[in-house]
Amino acid sequence: MMPKIRLLALSLICLLASVVTAQNKPAADLIVTNAKVWTGDAAHPQAQSVAVIGDRVVAVGSDAEVGVLRGANTKVIDAGGKLIIPGFNDSHVHFVSASRDLDQVQLNDATSADEFIRRIRAQAEKTPKGSWMLGGGWDETKWTPPNPPTKEMIDSFTGDMPVFLDRYDGHGALANSVALKMAGITAQTPDPPGGVIVRDAQGNPTGLLRDAAKILVINVLPRMTHDERIAAIRRGMEYAASLGVTSVQEMNDEGTDSFADIDAYSELEQSGELTLRFYVAAAISDWKKEADAGIRRAFGTSFVRMGALKGFADGSLGSRTAYFFDPYSDDPSNFGITAKQMHPLSQMQEWITNADAARLQLCIHAIGDRAISTILDMYTEALKEHHGAERRFRIEHAQHMAAKDFDRFAQLDVIASMQPYQAIDDGRWAEARIGHDRASRTYAFRTFLNHGVHLAFGTDWDVAPLNPLLGVYAAVTRATLDGKNPNGWFPEQKLTVDESVRAYTAGSAYAEFQEKVKGTISPGKLADMIVLSDDIFSIDPTKIRDVKVLKTFVGGKLVWDVYRRQHYVAAN
Ligand SMILES: [Zn+2]
């Protein structure tokens, strides 16, 4: 009767068989017709129509095939021949802080020190007395000359308002004099392990704090209230829905409060307000709290899960704190630094081994080749415990690989959780810092795939913009933001659109143990899917960055419709 239609389960087939003749139709709640469906499912890659019952896809096929599930109460949406793909799953975000910062000062596209100052001055006028000014995302490499900012640039007009503005990569921040004072940072304060208090010629702090030195200020920031957290999450979910992001994996650093976030997500789930799915990784230093509660990897509901841990092996290339075997090409005395959590190395090894034994999933940030290598050593050590459970160890960023480590990466079955947008951003200046040879193994998407490594794509929002289509564009073109590499920066590492979307959907689902539940549009899986303005598989790849998300469905519910500029919250 229906040769290509694929159904959820035998029981449903039986039900359906009765439909055609009987009156009691097990009708679909939703049918999207007249679409070009890219399912991501190798067994059935293309379709015209998708039917949903509850939060699951029940049928994928031609309009005629799926149409038999249409009943009196079925909502039917005509996709107008547009492309439908699975919702994007961002494998690495800092969701709550980035969402909060949506309404804070945005400095990333400030292309001069003057513009940086002007925006901060404008924000200072809007910031209520007694509040901190946060946010930022500044990037001094976009200024001429590219000198990092100092507190003197903003002290005169920020008065008694504490200001703490992150560098775009999160590995540095600018504090004004009030914030430094509140944190007790003076010329006498020693650099904390894994961090640098940048000082002027007289030894006085300039306001710039690198890596672990930021924690001195973070420790005195007022804790977000529960209501502020809920408000930030609502704001962030609307933004995510508008960009076709239906799942995020939140990587929490020390100093953030994973458990307060989970409390807020749980409250919103109970009130039926979640339109985005969360997998929350707590800071690795909190591993025992999860282990003691009996939580294991990927524990929770389809909307809120936990059981992953985020750790840090090193800093970033932009801050010259990524940790390498060889020194920076333009700074021969600098090899980068290991992160505070690696002091001593035995501490990180102990956390990894213990957390793994407790069946928690490990996601360790490692950017420089030596940091990556060291974490692979530690994973190897943890594997000596034969507990029989699947690990799916992850390395977050996996940015600069040593040639010798690709095979090992694959053999250990480590997931490379990568952010392609950074390749076209860092690609502007990375080669000057690390030289041609090392740059050739930077964001080495193709080499990873050739070695059979699982790729999971994301953004590290708000280190980079949340828009996944920018990430797909970046992976496919590798055209650096400065326009200097239109045919691709190390073009041999480019991916196809198909491979990029896969890494951003099924790949990310695999990275959170959810490949049987989401990541493709297949019967039985969650009905998380998006309608795009253009067919990204056939248009000129340089146009992918301009493609818009027309509609976003999460669990079969329409949560974003571009024509109405509307974010729907499904109350139930
Ligand atoms: Zn991150």
Coordinates of C-alpha atoms and ligand atoms in Angstrom, one line a residue:
M1 CA 0.0 0.0 0.0
M2 CA 2.7 2.5 1.0
P3 CA 6.0 1.3 -0.2
K4 CA 8.3 4.0 1.1
I5 CA 6.5 5.2 4.2
R6 CA 8.3 4.3 7.4
L7 CA 6.4 4.2 10.6
L8 CA 7.1 4.5 14.2
A9 CA 6.3 1.0 15.3
L10 CA 4.4 -2.1 14.4
S11 CA 1.6 -1.0 16.7
L12 CA 1.2 2.1 14.6
I13 CA 1.1 0.2 11.4
C14 CA -1.7 -1.9 12.8
L15 CA -3.6 1.2 13.9
L16 CA -3.0 2.7 10.5
A17 CA -4.3 -0.4 8.7
S18 CA -7.5 0.0 10.6
V19 CA -7.8 3.7 9.7
V20 CA -8.3 3.3 6.1
T21 CA -11.5 1.3 6.7
A22 CA -12.7 2.3 10.1
Q23 CA -13.8 5.6 11.5
N24 CA -11.3 5.8 14.4
K25 CA -8.4 7.4 12.6
P26 CA -5.1 7.7 14.5
A27 CA -4.7 11.0 12.8
A28 CA -1.5 13.0 12.8
D29 CA -1.4 16.1 15.0
L30 CA 0.7 17.8 12.4
I31 CA 1.6 17.2 8.7
V32 CA 4.0 19.4 6.9
T33 CA 3.5 18.9 3.2
N34 CA 5.0 20.2 -0.1
A35 CA 8.5 20.4 1.3
K36 CA 11.9 19.3 0.2
V37 CA 12.9 17.3 3.3
W38 CA 16.5 16.5 3.8
T39 CA 16.1 13.9 6.6
G40 CA 19.8 13.2 7.4
D41 CA 18.7 9.5 7.5
A42 CA 20.8 7.5 5.1
A43 CA 18.0 4.9 4.7
H44 CA 15.6 7.5 3.4
P45 CA 17.4 10.7 2.6
Q46 CA 14.7 12.7 0.8
A47 CA 11.0 13.2 1.3
Q48 CA 8.1 15.6 0.6
S49 CA 6.1 15.4 3.8
V50 CA 6.5 14.7 7.5
A51 CA 3.7 13.6 9.9
V52 CA 3.9 14.1 13.7
I53 CA 1.9 12.6 16.6
G54 CA 2.6 14.1 20.0
D55 CA 6.3 15.1 20.0
R56 CA 7.5 12.4 17.5
V57 CA 7.8 12.0 13.8
V58 CA 5.6 9.1 12.8
A59 CA 5.9 9.1 9.0
V60 CA 8.2 10.6 6.4
G61 CA 7.4 10.1 2.7
S62 CA 5.6 11.5 -0.3
D63 CA 2.7 13.9 0.2
A64 CA 0.3 11.1 -0.8
E65 CA 1.9 8.5 1.5
V66 CA 1.9 10.8 4.5
G67 CA -1.5 12.2 3.6
V68 CA -3.3 9.1 4.8
L69 CA -2.5 10.2 8.3
R70 CA -4.5 13.3 7.9
G71 CA -7.6 13.6 10.1
A72 CA -10.2 16.2 11.0
N73 CA -8.0 17.8 13.6
T74 CA -4.7 17.5 11.9
K75 CA -2.9 20.8 11.5
V76 CA -1.5 21.0 8.0
I77 CA 1.3 23.3 7.0
D78 CA 2.2 23.8 3.4
A79 CA 6.0 24.4 3.3
G80 CA 5.7 26.0 -0.2
G81 CA 8.4 23.7 -1.6
K82 CA 11.0 25.0 0.9
L83 CA 13.8 22.9 2.4
I84 CA 13.3 21.2 5.8
I85 CA 16.2 19.9 7.8
P86 CA 16.6 18.6 11.3
G87 CA 16.8 21.4 14.0
F88 CA 20.4 22.4 14.7
N89 CA 22.0 21.1 17.9
D90 CA 24.7 23.4 19.1
S91 CA 27.2 21.2 20.9
H92 CA 28.9 24.0 22.9
V93 CA 27.3 27.1 24.3
H94 CA 27.3 29.2 27.4
F95 CA 23.6 29.7 27.3
V96 CA 22.6 31.5 30.4
S97 CA 25.4 34.0 30.4
A98 CA 25.1 34.6 26.7
S99 CA 21.3 35.0 26.9
R100 CA 21.7 37.5 29.7
D101 CA 24.2 39.4 27.6
L102 CA 21.8 39.7 24.7
D103 CA 20.6 42.9 26.4
Q104 CA 24.1 44.0 27.5
V105 CA 26.7 46.0 25.6
Q106 CA 27.8 44.3 22.4
L107 CA 31.4 45.1 21.4
N108 CA 32.3 42.3 19.0
D109 CA 31.8 44.3 15.9
A110 CA 33.3 47.5 17.3
T111 CA 36.1 48.0 14.8
S112 CA 38.0 50.7 16.6
A113 CA 39.0 51.7 20.1
D114 CA 36.8 54.8 19.7
E115 CA 33.8 52.8 18.9
F116 CA 34.5 50.5 21.8
I117 CA 34.6 53.5 24.1
R118 CA 31.5 55.1 22.6
R119 CA 29.3 51.9 23.1
I120 CA 30.4 51.5 26.7
R121 CA 29.6 55.2 27.4
A122 CA 26.1 54.7 25.9
Q123 CA 25.6 51.6 27.9
A124 CA 26.7 53.3 31.1
E125 CA 23.9 55.8 30.7
K126 CA 21.4 53.0 30.4
T127 CA 22.7 50.9 33.3
P128 CA 20.8 51.3 36.6
K129 CA 22.8 52.7 39.5
G130 CA 24.2 49.9 41.7
S131 CA 24.3 47.4 38.8
W132 CA 27.3 46.0 37.1
M133 CA 28.0 46.6 33.5
L134 CA 28.7 43.2 31.9
G135 CA 28.7 41.7 28.4
G136 CA 31.3 42.7 25.9
G137 CA 32.8 40.4 23.3
W138 CA 35.4 42.9 22.3
D139 CA 38.2 41.9 19.9
E140 CA 41.1 44.2 19.7
T141 CA 42.5 42.5 16.7
K142 CA 39.8 44.4 14.7
W143 CA 41.3 47.7 15.8
T144 CA 44.3 49.7 14.5
P145 CA 46.6 49.4 16.3
P146 CA 45.4 46.1 17.8
N147 CA 46.3 47.1 21.4
P148 CA 44.2 45.5 24.2
P149 CA 42.0 47.9 26.1
T150 CA 42.9 49.4 29.5
K151 CA 40.7 50.7 32.3
E152 CA 41.8 54.2 31.6
M153 CA 39.8 54.1 28.4
I154 CA 36.5 53.8 30.4
D155 CA 37.2 54.9 34.0
S156 CA 36.4 58.6 33.4
F157 CA 32.7 58.0 32.5
T158 CA 31.9 54.8 34.4
G159 CA 32.2 56.6 37.8
D160 CA 31.3 54.3 40.7
M161 CA 29.7 51.6 38.4
P162 CA 31.7 48.4 38.3
V163 CA 32.4 47.3 34.8
F164 CA 33.6 43.8 33.7
L165 CA 33.7 43.2 29.9
D166 CA 34.7 39.9 28.4
R167 CA 37.0 39.5 25.5
Y168 CA 35.1 37.6 22.7
D169 CA 36.9 34.4 23.4
G170 CA 36.2 34.4 27.1
H171 CA 39.9 34.1 27.8
G172 CA 40.4 37.7 28.9
A173 CA 38.3 40.5 30.4
L174 CA 38.6 44.2 31.0
A175 CA 37.7 45.5 34.5
N176 CA 37.5 49.2 35.4
S177 CA 39.1 50.6 38.5
V178 CA 35.9 50.1 40.6
A179 CA 35.7 46.4 39.7
L180 CA 39.4 45.9 40.4
K181 CA 39.0 47.5 43.8
M182 CA 35.9 45.3 44.6
A183 CA 38.0 42.2 43.7
G184 CA 40.9 43.4 45.8
I185 CA 43.3 43.4 42.8
T186 CA 46.3 45.7 43.3
A187 CA 49.9 45.9 42.2
Q188 CA 50.7 43.5 45.0
T189 CA 48.3 40.8 43.9
P190 CA 50.2 37.8 42.5
D191 CA 49.1 36.2 39.2
P192 CA 46.9 33.3 40.1
P193 CA 47.9 29.9 38.6
G194 CA 46.7 29.7 35.0
G195 CA 46.0 33.4 34.8
V196 CA 47.7 36.8 34.3
I197 CA 46.9 40.2 35.8
V198 CA 48.3 42.4 33.0
R199 CA 50.4 45.2 34.4
D200 CA 51.9 48.5 33.0
A201 CA 55.5 49.4 33.2
Q202 CA 55.1 50.5 36.9
G203 CA 53.6 47.1 37.8
N204 CA 50.0 48.5 38.2
P205 CA 47.1 46.4 36.8
T206 CA 45.9 47.8 33.5
G207 CA 42.4 46.3 34.0
L208 CA 43.1 43.4 31.6
L209 CA 42.8 40.0 33.2
R210 CA 43.7 36.9 31.4
D211 CA 42.2 33.4 31.9
A212 CA 42.1 32.4 35.6
A213 CA 42.8 36.0 36.7
K214 CA 39.2 36.7 35.7
I215 CA 37.9 34.5 38.5
L216 CA 39.1 37.2 41.0
V217 CA 36.4 39.5 39.7
I218 CA 33.9 36.7 38.9
N219 CA 34.0 35.8 42.6
V220 CA 32.6 39.2 43.6
L221 CA 29.9 39.4 40.9
P222 CA 26.4 39.4 42.4
R223 CA 24.9 36.0 41.9
M224 CA 22.1 36.0 39.3
T225 CA 18.7 35.7 41.0
H226 CA 16.3 33.0 40.1
D227 CA 14.1 35.5 38.3
E228 CA 17.0 36.9 36.3
R229 CA 18.0 33.4 35.3
I230 CA 14.4 32.6 34.1
A231 CA 14.2 35.9 32.2
A232 CA 17.6 35.3 30.5
I233 CA 16.6 31.8 29.5
R234 CA 13.3 33.0 28.0
R235 CA 15.1 35.6 26.0
G236 CA 17.7 33.2 24.9
M237 CA 15.2 30.6 23.8
E238 CA 13.4 33.0 21.6
Y239 CA 16.7 34.0 20.0
A240 CA 17.6 30.3 19.5
A241 CA 14.2 29.5 18.0
S242 CA 14.6 32.3 15.5
L243 CA 17.9 30.8 14.4
G244 CA 16.7 27.2 14.0
V245 CA 18.5 26.0 17.1
T246 CA 16.4 23.3 18.8
S247 CA 19.0 21.8 21.2
V248 CA 22.0 23.2 23.0
Q249 CA 24.8 21.6 25.1
E250 CA 25.7 24.0 27.8
M251 CA 29.3 23.9 28.9
N252 CA 29.7 25.4 32.4
D253 CA 32.9 26.8 33.7
E254 CA 34.0 27.1 37.3
G255 CA 32.2 30.1 38.8
T256 CA 28.9 29.5 37.0
D257 CA 26.1 27.8 38.7
S258 CA 25.0 24.7 36.8
F259 CA 22.6 23.6 39.4
A260 CA 20.8 26.9 39.6
D261 CA 20.4 26.7 35.8
I262 CA 19.0 23.2 36.0
D263 CA 16.5 24.5 38.6
A264 CA 15.4 27.2 36.2
Y265 CA 15.2 24.8 33.2
S266 CA 13.2 22.4 35.3
E267 CA 10.7 25.1 36.4
L268 CA 10.2 26.1 32.8
E269 CA 9.8 22.5 31.7
Q270 CA 7.1 22.0 34.3
S271 CA 5.2 25.0 33.1
G272 CA 5.5 23.8 29.5
E273 CA 7.5 26.8 28.4
L274 CA 10.7 25.1 27.1
T275 CA 11.1 25.5 23.3
L276 CA 14.8 24.4 23.4
R277 CA 16.4 21.2 24.7
F278 CA 19.3 21.4 27.1
Y279 CA 22.2 19.1 28.0
V280 CA 24.0 20.7 30.9
A281 CA 27.7 20.0 31.6
A282 CA 28.6 21.1 35.1
A283 CA 32.2 22.2 35.9
I284 CA 34.4 19.2 36.3
S285 CA 35.3 20.3 39.9
D286 CA 31.7 19.6 40.7
W287 CA 31.9 16.0 39.5
K288 CA 31.3 14.5 42.9
K289 CA 28.0 16.3 43.4
E290 CA 26.6 14.6 40.3
A291 CA 28.2 11.2 41.2
D292 CA 26.8 11.3 44.7
A293 CA 23.4 12.0 43.4
G294 CA 23.6 8.9 41.2
I295 CA 23.4 10.9 38.0
R296 CA 25.1 9.4 35.0
R297 CA 25.7 10.7 31.5
A298 CA 22.7 12.0 29.6
F299 CA 20.3 11.6 32.6
G300 CA 17.0 13.5 32.4
T301 CA 14.1 14.2 30.1
S302 CA 13.9 15.0 26.4
F303 CA 14.2 18.7 27.4
V304 CA 16.6 18.9 30.4
R305 CA 19.5 16.5 30.8
M306 CA 22.7 16.4 32.8
G307 CA 25.6 14.1 33.5
A308 CA 28.4 15.7 31.5
L309 CA 31.3 17.6 32.9
K310 CA 33.3 20.5 31.4
G311 CA 37.0 20.9 32.2
F312 CA 39.8 23.1 30.9
A313 CA 43.3 22.1 29.7
D314 CA 44.5 25.4 28.4
G315 CA 43.5 28.9 27.2
S316 CA 43.0 30.3 23.7
L317 CA 45.1 31.1 20.7
G318 CA 43.7 34.7 20.7
S319 CA 45.0 35.3 24.2
R320 CA 48.2 33.4 23.5
T321 CA 47.4 31.0 26.3
A322 CA 46.7 27.9 24.1
Y323 CA 49.3 25.4 25.2
F324 CA 51.7 24.1 22.4
F325 CA 54.7 21.7 22.1
D326 CA 56.6 24.5 20.3
P327 CA 56.6 28.2 21.1
Y328 CA 54.4 30.8 19.4
S329 CA 56.1 31.7 16.1
D330 CA 55.9 35.4 16.9
D331 CA 56.8 35.0 20.6
P332 CA 59.7 32.4 21.0
S333 CA 59.5 32.4 24.8
N334 CA 55.9 31.6 25.0
F335 CA 54.5 28.0 24.8
G336 CA 51.1 29.1 26.2
I337 CA 49.9 27.9 29.6
T338 CA 47.9 25.1 31.1
A339 CA 44.6 26.0 32.8
K340 CA 44.3 26.3 36.6
Q341 CA 42.5 22.9 36.7
M342 CA 45.7 21.3 35.4
H343 CA 47.7 22.5 38.4
P344 CA 48.8 19.9 39.3
L345 CA 48.2 17.6 36.3
S346 CA 47.4 14.8 38.7
Q347 CA 44.3 16.8 39.8
M348 CA 42.8 16.7 36.3
Q349 CA 43.7 13.1 35.9
E350 CA 42.0 12.2 39.2
W351 CA 38.9 14.1 38.2
I352 CA 38.8 12.5 34.8
T353 CA 39.3 9.0 36.2
N354 CA 36.8 9.3 39.0
A355 CA 34.1 11.0 36.9
D356 CA 34.5 8.4 34.2
A357 CA 34.3 5.6 36.8
A358 CA 31.0 7.3 37.9
R359 CA 29.8 7.0 34.3
L360 CA 29.8 10.8 33.8
Q361 CA 30.7 12.1 30.3
L362 CA 33.9 14.2 30.0
C363 CA 34.1 17.3 27.8
I364 CA 37.5 18.9 28.1
H365 CA 38.5 22.2 26.5
A366 CA 41.8 21.8 24.7
I367 CA 43.0 24.1 22.0
G368 CA 46.8 24.0 21.7
D369 CA 48.4 20.7 20.3
R370 CA 50.1 19.9 23.6
A371 CA 46.9 20.5 25.6
I372 CA 45.0 18.1 23.3
S373 CA 47.8 15.6 23.6
T374 CA 47.8 15.8 27.4
I375 CA 44.1 15.2 27.6
L376 CA 44.3 12.2 25.2
D377 CA 47.0 10.8 27.6
M378 CA 44.6 11.3 30.5
Y379 CA 41.7 9.7 28.6
T380 CA 44.0 6.7 27.8
E381 CA 44.8 6.4 31.5
A382 CA 41.1 6.4 32.4
L383 CA 40.4 3.7 29.8
K384 CA 42.5 1.3 31.8
E385 CA 39.5 1.0 34.0
H386 CA 37.4 -1.6 32.1
H387 CA 34.0 -0.7 33.4
G388 CA 32.3 -1.7 30.1
A389 CA 30.2 1.5 29.7
E390 CA 30.5 3.6 26.6
R391 CA 32.4 6.8 27.2
R392 CA 32.2 9.1 24.3
F393 CA 35.0 11.3 25.7
R394 CA 34.9 14.7 24.1
I395 CA 37.6 17.3 23.4
E396 CA 36.0 20.8 23.1
H397 CA 37.5 22.9 20.3
A398 CA 40.3 20.4 19.3
Q399 CA 41.7 23.4 17.4
H400 CA 45.4 22.8 16.7
M401 CA 46.2 19.2 16.3
A402 CA 49.7 17.6 16.4
A403 CA 50.1 15.4 13.3
K404 CA 50.9 12.4 15.5
D405 CA 47.6 12.7 17.4
F406 CA 44.9 12.2 14.7
D407 CA 45.2 8.4 14.8
R408 CA 45.1 8.3 18.6
F409 CA 42.1 10.6 18.6
A410 CA 40.3 8.2 16.4
Q411 CA 41.4 5.0 18.2
L412 CA 40.3 6.4 21.6
D413 CA 36.9 7.3 19.9
V414 CA 37.1 10.8 21.2
I415 CA 34.5 13.2 19.8
A416 CA 35.8 16.5 18.3
S417 CA 33.4 19.2 19.4
M418 CA 34.3 22.1 17.1
Q419 CA 33.1 25.5 16.2
P420 CA 33.6 26.2 12.5
Y421 CA 32.9 30.0 12.7
Q422 CA 36.1 30.4 14.7
A423 CA 38.1 29.0 11.8
I424 CA 37.1 32.0 9.6
D425 CA 37.6 34.4 12.4
D426 CA 41.0 33.1 13.8
G427 CA 42.1 32.3 10.3
R428 CA 42.7 36.1 9.8
W429 CA 45.8 35.9 12.1
A430 CA 46.4 32.4 13.3
E431 CA 49.2 31.7 10.8
A432 CA 51.2 34.6 12.0
R433 CA 51.1 33.2 15.5
I434 CA 51.7 29.5 14.9
G435 CA 53.3 29.3 11.4
H436 CA 52.2 27.5 8.3
D437 CA 52.8 23.9 9.4
R438 CA 50.7 24.1 12.5
A439 CA 48.1 26.2 10.8
S440 CA 47.6 23.4 8.3
R441 CA 46.2 21.2 11.1
T442 CA 44.0 24.0 12.5
Y443 CA 40.2 23.3 12.6
A444 CA 41.1 20.2 10.6
F445 CA 37.6 19.1 9.8
R446 CA 38.5 17.0 6.8
T447 CA 41.4 15.3 8.4
F448 CA 39.2 14.4 11.4
L449 CA 36.5 12.9 9.1
N450 CA 39.1 11.0 7.1
H451 CA 40.3 9.4 10.3
G452 CA 36.7 8.4 11.2
V453 CA 36.5 10.8 14.1
H454 CA 33.0 11.9 15.2
L455 CA 32.5 15.6 14.6
A456 CA 30.0 17.7 16.6
F457 CA 29.5 21.3 15.6
G458 CA 28.5 24.3 17.6
T459 CA 29.5 27.9 18.3
D460 CA 30.7 28.4 21.8
W461 CA 28.1 31.2 21.9
D462 CA 28.6 34.0 22.8
V463 CA 32.3 33.5 21.9
A464 CA 30.9 33.3 18.4
P465 CA 27.4 34.2 17.0
L466 CA 24.7 31.5 17.7
N467 CA 23.5 31.4 14.1
P468 CA 24.3 27.9 12.8
L469 CA 24.1 28.9 9.2
L470 CA 27.2 31.0 9.7
G471 CA 28.9 27.8 11.0
V472 CA 27.8 25.8 8.0
Y473 CA 29.0 28.6 5.7
A474 CA 32.3 28.7 7.6
A475 CA 32.9 24.9 7.3
V476 CA 32.0 24.8 3.7
T477 CA 33.9 27.9 2.5
R478 CA 36.6 28.5 5.1
A479 CA 36.6 32.1 3.7
T480 CA 38.1 34.2 6.5
L481 CA 36.1 37.2 7.7
D482 CA 38.7 39.7 6.3
G483 CA 38.0 38.5 2.7
K484 CA 41.6 37.5 2.2
N485 CA 40.9 33.8 1.5
P486 CA 37.8 33.7 -0.8
N487 CA 38.7 30.2 -1.9
G488 CA 39.2 29.0 1.6
W489 CA 41.9 29.1 4.3
F490 CA 43.6 25.7 4.0
P491 CA 40.8 24.8 1.6
E492 CA 41.7 21.1 1.8
Q493 CA 40.0 21.1 5.1
K494 CA 36.6 22.3 3.7
L495 CA 33.5 20.1 4.2
T496 CA 30.5 19.7 2.0
V497 CA 27.2 21.2 3.1
D498 CA 25.9 17.7 3.7
E499 CA 28.8 16.9 6.0
S500 CA 28.5 20.2 7.9
V501 CA 24.8 19.9 8.5
R502 CA 25.3 16.3 9.7
A503 CA 28.0 17.4 12.2
Y504 CA 25.6 20.1 13.4
T505 CA 22.6 17.7 13.8
A506 CA 23.3 14.0 14.0
G507 CA 26.9 14.6 15.1
S508 CA 25.9 16.8 18.0
A509 CA 23.2 14.3 18.9
Y510 CA 25.8 11.5 19.1
A511 CA 28.0 13.7 21.3
E512 CA 25.2 13.8 23.9
F513 CA 24.2 10.1 23.5
Q514 CA 20.9 11.1 21.8
E515 CA 21.4 9.8 18.2
K516 CA 18.5 7.4 18.6
V517 CA 16.2 10.2 19.7
K518 CA 17.1 13.2 17.5
G519 CA 19.4 14.5 14.8
T520 CA 17.6 13.2 11.8
I521 CA 14.0 13.4 10.6
S522 CA 13.0 9.8 11.0
P523 CA 10.0 7.9 12.4
G524 CA 10.3 7.6 16.1
K525 CA 12.5 10.6 16.6
L526 CA 11.6 13.9 18.2
A527 CA 10.0 16.2 15.7
D528 CA 12.6 18.9 15.9
M529 CA 12.9 20.5 12.4
I530 CA 13.3 23.8 10.6
V531 CA 12.1 25.3 7.3
L532 CA 14.8 27.4 5.5
S533 CA 14.3 30.2 3.1
D534 CA 16.7 28.6 0.5
D535 CA 18.1 25.3 -0.4
I536 CA 21.5 25.4 1.2
F537 CA 22.5 22.2 -0.6
S538 CA 22.1 23.7 -4.1
I539 CA 22.8 27.5 -3.7
D540 CA 26.1 29.2 -4.1
P541 CA 27.9 28.3 -0.8
T542 CA 28.8 32.0 -0.2
K543 CA 25.1 32.7 0.1
I544 CA 24.5 30.3 3.0
R545 CA 25.3 32.9 5.5
D546 CA 22.3 35.0 4.4
V547 CA 19.8 32.1 4.5
K548 CA 16.9 32.6 7.0
V549 CA 15.0 30.2 9.2
L550 CA 11.3 30.5 8.3
K551 CA 9.9 28.1 10.8
T552 CA 11.2 26.1 13.8
F553 CA 9.4 23.1 15.2
V554 CA 10.4 21.6 18.5
G555 CA 8.6 18.3 19.4
G556 CA 6.2 18.9 16.6
K557 CA 5.2 22.4 18.0
L558 CA 5.7 25.5 15.9
V559 CA 7.9 27.7 18.1
W560 CA 9.1 30.2 15.6
D561 CA 7.5 31.7 12.5
V562 CA 9.5 34.4 10.7
Y563 CA 6.4 35.9 9.0
R564 CA 4.8 36.7 12.3
R565 CA 8.1 37.4 14.0
Q566 CA 6.7 35.3 16.7
H567 CA 8.1 33.0 19.3
Y568 CA 5.4 30.7 20.5
V569 CA 5.6 29.2 23.9
A570 CA 3.7 26.0 24.1
A571 CA 1.7 26.0 27.3
N572 CA 0.2 22.7 28.3
Ligands
ZN1 ZN 33.2 27.5 25.7

